[in-house]
XYZ file of N, CA and C in Angstrom:
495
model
N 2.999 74.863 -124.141
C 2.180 75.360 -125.233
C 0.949 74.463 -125.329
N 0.161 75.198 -125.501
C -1.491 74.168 -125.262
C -1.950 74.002 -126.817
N -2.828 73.146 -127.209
C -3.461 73.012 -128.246
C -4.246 73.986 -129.052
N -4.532 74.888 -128.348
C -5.575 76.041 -128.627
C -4.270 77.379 -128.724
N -2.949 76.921 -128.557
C -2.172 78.540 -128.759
C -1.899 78.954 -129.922
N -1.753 79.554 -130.629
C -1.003 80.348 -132.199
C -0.118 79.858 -132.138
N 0.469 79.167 -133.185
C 1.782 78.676 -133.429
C 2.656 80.009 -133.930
N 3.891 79.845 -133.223
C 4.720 80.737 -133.260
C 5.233 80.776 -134.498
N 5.236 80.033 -135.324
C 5.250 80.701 -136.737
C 4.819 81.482 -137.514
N 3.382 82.305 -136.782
C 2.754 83.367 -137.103
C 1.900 82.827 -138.267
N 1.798 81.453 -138.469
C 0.513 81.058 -139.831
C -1.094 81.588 -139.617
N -1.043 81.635 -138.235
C -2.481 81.933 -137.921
C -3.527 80.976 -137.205
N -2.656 79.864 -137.374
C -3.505 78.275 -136.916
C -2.818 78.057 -135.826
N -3.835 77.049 -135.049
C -3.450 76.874 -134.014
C -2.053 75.937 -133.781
N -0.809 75.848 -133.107
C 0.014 75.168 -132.694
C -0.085 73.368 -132.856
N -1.380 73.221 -132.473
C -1.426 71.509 -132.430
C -1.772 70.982 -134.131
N -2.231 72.366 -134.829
C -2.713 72.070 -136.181
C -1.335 72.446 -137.465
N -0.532 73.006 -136.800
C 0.304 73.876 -137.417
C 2.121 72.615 -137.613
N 2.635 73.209 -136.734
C 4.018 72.871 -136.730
C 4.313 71.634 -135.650
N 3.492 71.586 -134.859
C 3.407 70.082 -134.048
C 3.904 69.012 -134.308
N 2.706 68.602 -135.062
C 2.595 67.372 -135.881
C 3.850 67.040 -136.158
N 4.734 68.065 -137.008
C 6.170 67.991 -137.729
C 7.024 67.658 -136.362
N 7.006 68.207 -135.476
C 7.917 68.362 -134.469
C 7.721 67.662 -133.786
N 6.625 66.998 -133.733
C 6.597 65.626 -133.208
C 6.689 63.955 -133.556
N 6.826 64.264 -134.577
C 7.247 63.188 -135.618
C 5.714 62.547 -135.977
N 5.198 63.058 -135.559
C 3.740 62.649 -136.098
C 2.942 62.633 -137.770
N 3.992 63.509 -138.493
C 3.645 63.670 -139.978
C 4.937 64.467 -140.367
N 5.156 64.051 -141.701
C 6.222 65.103 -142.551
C 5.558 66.476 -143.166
N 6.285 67.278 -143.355
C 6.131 68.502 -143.789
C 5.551 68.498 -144.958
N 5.080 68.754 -145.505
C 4.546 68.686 -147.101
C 5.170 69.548 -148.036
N 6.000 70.564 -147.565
C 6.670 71.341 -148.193
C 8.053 72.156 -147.376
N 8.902 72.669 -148.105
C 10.146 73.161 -148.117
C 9.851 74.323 -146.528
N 8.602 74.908 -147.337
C 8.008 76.067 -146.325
C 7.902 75.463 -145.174
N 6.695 74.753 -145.208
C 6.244 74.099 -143.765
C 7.548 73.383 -142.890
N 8.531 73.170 -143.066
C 9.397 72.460 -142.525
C 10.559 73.809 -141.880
N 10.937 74.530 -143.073
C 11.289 75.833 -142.191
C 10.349 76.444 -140.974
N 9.136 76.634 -141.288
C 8.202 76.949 -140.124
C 8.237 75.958 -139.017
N 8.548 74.896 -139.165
C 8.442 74.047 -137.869
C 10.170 74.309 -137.428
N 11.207 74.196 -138.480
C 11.988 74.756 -137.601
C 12.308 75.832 -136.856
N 11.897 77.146 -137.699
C 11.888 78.122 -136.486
C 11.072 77.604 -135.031
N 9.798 77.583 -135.158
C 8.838 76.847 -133.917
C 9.490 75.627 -133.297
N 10.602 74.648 -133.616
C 11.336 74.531 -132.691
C 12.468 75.322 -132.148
N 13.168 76.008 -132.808
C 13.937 77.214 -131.553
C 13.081 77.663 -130.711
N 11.720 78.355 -130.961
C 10.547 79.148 -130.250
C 10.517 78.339 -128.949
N 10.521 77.139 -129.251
C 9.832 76.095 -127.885
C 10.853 75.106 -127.712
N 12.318 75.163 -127.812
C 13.212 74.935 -127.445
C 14.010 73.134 -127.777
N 12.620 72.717 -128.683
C 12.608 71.449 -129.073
C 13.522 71.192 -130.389
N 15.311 71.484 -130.025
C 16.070 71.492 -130.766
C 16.550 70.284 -131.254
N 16.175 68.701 -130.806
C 15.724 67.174 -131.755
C 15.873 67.523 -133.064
N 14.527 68.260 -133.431
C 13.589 68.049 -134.335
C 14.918 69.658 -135.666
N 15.453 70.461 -134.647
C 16.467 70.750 -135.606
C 17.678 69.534 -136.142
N 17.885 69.149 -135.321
C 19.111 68.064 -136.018
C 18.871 67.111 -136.439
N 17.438 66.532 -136.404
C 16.637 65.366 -137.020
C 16.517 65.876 -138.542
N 16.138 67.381 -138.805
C 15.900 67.599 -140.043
C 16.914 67.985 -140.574
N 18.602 68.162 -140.250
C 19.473 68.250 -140.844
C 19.606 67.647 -141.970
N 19.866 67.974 -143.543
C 20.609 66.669 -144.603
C 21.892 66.247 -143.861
N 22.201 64.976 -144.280
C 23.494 64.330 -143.529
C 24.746 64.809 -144.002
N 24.623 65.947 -145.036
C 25.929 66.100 -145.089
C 26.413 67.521 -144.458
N 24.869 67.923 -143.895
C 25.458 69.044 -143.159
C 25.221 69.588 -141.911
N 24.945 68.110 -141.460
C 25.097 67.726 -139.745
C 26.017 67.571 -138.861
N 27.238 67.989 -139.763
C 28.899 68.265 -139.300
C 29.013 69.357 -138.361
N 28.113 69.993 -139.285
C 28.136 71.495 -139.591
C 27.564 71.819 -138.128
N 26.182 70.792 -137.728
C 25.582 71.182 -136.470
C 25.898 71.741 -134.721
N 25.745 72.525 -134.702
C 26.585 73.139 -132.913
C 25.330 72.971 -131.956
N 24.852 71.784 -131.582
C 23.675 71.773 -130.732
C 24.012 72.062 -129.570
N 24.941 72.386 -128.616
C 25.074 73.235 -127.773
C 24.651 74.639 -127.940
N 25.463 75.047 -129.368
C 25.216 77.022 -129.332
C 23.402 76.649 -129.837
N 22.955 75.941 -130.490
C 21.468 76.052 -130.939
C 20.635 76.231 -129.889
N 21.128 75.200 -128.673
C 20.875 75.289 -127.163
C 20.656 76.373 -126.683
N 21.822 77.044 -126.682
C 22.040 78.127 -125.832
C 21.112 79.419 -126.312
N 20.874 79.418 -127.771
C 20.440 80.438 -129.039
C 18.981 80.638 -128.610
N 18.344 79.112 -128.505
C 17.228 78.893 -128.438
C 16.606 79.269 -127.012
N 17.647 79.084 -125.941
C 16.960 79.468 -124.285
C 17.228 80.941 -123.940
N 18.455 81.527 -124.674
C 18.567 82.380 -124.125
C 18.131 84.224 -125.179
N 16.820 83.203 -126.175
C 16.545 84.213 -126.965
C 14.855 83.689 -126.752
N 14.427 85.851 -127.012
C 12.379 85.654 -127.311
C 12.285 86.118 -128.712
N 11.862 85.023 -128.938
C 11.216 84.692 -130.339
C 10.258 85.285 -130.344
N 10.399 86.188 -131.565
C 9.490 87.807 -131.856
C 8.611 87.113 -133.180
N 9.270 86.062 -133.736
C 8.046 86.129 -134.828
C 9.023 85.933 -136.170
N 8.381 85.310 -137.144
C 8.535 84.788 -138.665
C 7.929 85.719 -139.370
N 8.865 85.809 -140.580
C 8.098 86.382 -141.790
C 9.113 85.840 -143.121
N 8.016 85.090 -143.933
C 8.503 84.280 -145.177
C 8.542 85.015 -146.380
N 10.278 85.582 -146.387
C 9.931 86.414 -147.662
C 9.534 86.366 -149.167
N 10.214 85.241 -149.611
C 10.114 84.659 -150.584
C 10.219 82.927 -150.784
N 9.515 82.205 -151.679
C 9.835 80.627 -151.531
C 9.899 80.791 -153.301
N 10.527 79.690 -153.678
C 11.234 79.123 -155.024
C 11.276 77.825 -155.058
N 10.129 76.936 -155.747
C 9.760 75.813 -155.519
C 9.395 75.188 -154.366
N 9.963 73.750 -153.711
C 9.692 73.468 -152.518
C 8.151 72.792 -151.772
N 7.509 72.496 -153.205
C 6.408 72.080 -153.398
C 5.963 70.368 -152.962
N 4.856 70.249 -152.852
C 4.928 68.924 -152.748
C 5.176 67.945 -154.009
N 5.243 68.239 -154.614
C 5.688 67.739 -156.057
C 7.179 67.725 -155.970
N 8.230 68.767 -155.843
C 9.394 69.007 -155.584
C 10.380 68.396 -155.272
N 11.723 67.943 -155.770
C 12.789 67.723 -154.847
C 13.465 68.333 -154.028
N 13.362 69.797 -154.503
C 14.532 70.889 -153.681
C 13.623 72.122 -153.474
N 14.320 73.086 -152.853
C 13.357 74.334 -152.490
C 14.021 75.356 -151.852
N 13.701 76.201 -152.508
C 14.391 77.605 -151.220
C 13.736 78.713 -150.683
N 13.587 78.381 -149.250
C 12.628 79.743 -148.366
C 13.129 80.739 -148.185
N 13.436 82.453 -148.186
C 14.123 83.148 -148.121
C 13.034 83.769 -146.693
N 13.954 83.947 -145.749
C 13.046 84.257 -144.741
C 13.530 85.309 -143.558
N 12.778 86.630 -142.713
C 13.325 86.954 -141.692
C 12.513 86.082 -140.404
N 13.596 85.655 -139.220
C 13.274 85.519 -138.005
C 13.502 86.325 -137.093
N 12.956 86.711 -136.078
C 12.724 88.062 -135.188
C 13.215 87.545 -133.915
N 14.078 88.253 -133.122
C 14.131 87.389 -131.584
C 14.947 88.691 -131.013
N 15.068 88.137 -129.837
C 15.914 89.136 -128.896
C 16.540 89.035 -127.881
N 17.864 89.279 -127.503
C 18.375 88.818 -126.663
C 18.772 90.072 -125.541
N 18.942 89.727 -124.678
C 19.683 90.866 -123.380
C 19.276 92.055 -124.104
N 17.953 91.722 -124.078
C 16.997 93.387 -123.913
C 16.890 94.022 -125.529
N 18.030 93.077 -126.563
C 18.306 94.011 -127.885
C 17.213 93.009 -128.462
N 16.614 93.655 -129.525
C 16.024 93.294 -130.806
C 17.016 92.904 -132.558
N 16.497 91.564 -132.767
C 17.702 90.913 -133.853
C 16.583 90.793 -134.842
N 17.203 90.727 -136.169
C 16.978 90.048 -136.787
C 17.519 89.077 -138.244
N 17.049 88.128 -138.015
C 18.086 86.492 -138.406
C 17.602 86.586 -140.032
N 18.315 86.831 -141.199
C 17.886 87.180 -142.593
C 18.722 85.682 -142.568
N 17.879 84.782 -143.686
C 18.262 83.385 -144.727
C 17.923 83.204 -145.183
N 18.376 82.868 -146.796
C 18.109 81.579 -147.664
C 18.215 80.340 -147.735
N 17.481 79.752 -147.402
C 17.619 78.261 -146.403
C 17.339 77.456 -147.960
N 17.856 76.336 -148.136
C 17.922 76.099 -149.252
C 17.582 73.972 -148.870
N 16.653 73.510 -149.117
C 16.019 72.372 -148.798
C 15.540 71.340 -149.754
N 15.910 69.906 -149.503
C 15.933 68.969 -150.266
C 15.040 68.142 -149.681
N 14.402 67.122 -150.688
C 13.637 66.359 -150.352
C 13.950 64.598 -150.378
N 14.224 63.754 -149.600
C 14.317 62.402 -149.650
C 13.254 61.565 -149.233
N 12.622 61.390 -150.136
C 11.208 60.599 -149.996
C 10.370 61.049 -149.440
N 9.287 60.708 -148.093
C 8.488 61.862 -147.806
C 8.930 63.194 -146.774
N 10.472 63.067 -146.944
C 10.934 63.920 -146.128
C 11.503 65.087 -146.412
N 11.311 66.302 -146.133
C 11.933 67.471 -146.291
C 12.874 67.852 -145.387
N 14.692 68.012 -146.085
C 15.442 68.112 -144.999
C 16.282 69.624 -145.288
N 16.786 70.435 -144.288
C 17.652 71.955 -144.520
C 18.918 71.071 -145.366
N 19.785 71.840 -146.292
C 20.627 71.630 -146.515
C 21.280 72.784 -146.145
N 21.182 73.995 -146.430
C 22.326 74.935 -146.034
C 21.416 76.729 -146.040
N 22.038 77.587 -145.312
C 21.695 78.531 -145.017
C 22.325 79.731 -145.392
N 22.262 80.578 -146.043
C 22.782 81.424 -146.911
C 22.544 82.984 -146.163
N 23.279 83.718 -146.044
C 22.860 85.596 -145.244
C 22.591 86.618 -147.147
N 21.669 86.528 -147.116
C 21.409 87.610 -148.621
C 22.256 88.396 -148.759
N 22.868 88.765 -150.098
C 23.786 89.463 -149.908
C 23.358 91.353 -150.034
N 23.853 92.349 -149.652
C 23.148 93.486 -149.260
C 22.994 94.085 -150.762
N 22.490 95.151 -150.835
C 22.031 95.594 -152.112
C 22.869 96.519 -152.716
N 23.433 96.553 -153.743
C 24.268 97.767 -154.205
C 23.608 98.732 -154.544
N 24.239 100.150 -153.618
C 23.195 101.311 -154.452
C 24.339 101.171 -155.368
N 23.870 102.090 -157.011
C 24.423 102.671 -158.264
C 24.194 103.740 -158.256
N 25.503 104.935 -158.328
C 24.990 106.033 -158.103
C 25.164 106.560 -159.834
N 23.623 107.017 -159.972
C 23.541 107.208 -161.853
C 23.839 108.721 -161.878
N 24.086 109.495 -160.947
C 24.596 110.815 -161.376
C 25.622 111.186 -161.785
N 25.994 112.142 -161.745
C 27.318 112.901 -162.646
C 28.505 112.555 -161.130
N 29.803 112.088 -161.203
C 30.667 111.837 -160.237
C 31.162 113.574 -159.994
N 31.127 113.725 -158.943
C 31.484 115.011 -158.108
C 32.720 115.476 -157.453
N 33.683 115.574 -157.474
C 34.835 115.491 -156.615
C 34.962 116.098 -156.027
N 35.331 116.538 -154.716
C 36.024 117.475 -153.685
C 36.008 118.962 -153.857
N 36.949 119.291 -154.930
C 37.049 120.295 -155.639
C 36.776 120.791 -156.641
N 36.138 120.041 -157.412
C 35.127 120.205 -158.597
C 34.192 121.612 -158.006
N 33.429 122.532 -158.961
C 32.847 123.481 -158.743
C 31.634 123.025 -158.350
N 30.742 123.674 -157.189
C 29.268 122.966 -156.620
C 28.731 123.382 -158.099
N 27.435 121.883 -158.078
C 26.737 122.310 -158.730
C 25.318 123.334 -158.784
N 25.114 124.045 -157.649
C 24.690 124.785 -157.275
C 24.543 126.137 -158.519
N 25.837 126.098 -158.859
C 26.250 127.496 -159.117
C 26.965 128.549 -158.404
N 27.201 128.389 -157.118
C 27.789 129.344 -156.403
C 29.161 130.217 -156.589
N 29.522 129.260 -157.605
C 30.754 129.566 -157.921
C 32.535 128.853 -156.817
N 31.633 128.329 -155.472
C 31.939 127.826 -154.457
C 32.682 126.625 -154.891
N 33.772 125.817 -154.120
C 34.432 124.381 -154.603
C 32.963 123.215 -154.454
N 32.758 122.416 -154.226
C 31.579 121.649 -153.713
C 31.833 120.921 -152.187
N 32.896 121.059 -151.865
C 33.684 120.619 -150.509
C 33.561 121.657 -149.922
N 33.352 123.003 -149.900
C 33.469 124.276 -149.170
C 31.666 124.449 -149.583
N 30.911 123.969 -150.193
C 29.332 124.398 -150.037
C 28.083 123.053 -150.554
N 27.906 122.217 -150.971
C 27.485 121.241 -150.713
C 27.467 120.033 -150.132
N 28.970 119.777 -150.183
C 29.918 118.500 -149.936
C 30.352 118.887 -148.668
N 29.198 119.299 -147.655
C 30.009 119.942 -146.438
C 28.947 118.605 -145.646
């Protein structure tokens, strides 16, 4: 990756201006955000260190740097999108990025939904834990229908023999 490429975090800036710096130990993150962005951009460029460097220590147990290994070489990184953040400021102790990551493996298209949830120890911003959103409940506000209940149509029909088909 050259100095002049788009950082694969999709910010818009260039790579050496962007997530580098972080991933190279050259400067801390300034925020909850920026530190998720450099971690995706290390899976992107395979510089999985800088994932277990930014682990919190209590959930570096937790870490499988083999499968991160394997995650990271044997997937193309399609791209970031930051759905929501909740603090995580430079002011901040804690923070949570809610985010999709895009990638693909053996030809399929994925995508990686988290609430990454991040603490701060001095000038450092570290992951503490990673959360899958939970899916959305539909509520169904209509009238409950049963099987054999009459369609509401009018047909005079059961609703299993003319709508409910």
């Amino acid at each position: 990756m050259t100095a002049t490429t788009d950082c694969p975090c999709q910010s818009k800036k260039p790579f050496s201006a962007c997530c580098e710096p972080y991933i190279a130990g050259k400067a801390s993150a300034p925020t909850a955000e920026a530190l998720m962005r450099a971690r995706y951009t290390s899976y992107a460029t395979g510089k999985i260190d800088f994932i277990e460097k930014t682990h919190a220590p209590e959930s570096r147990a937790d870490f499988d740097r083999k499968a991160s290994e394997k995650w990271a070489k044997d997937s193309t990184w399609k791209g970031l999108a930051v759905v929501a953040t909740k603090d995580g400021g430079p002011q901040d102790t804690t923070g949570i990025v809610s985010f999709i990551a895009g990638f693909s493996q053996g030809g399929k298209d994925y995508e990686h939904h988290e609430i990454a949830t991040f603490r701060k120890e001095g000038t450092n911003w570290l992951f503490v834990d990673g959360k899958s959103p939970k899916p959305e409940t539909h509520v169904n506000t209509g009238p409950d229908v049963g099987r054999n209940d009459p369609c509401h149509c009018g047909s005079n029909k059961k609703f299993k023999k003319c709508h409910g088909k």
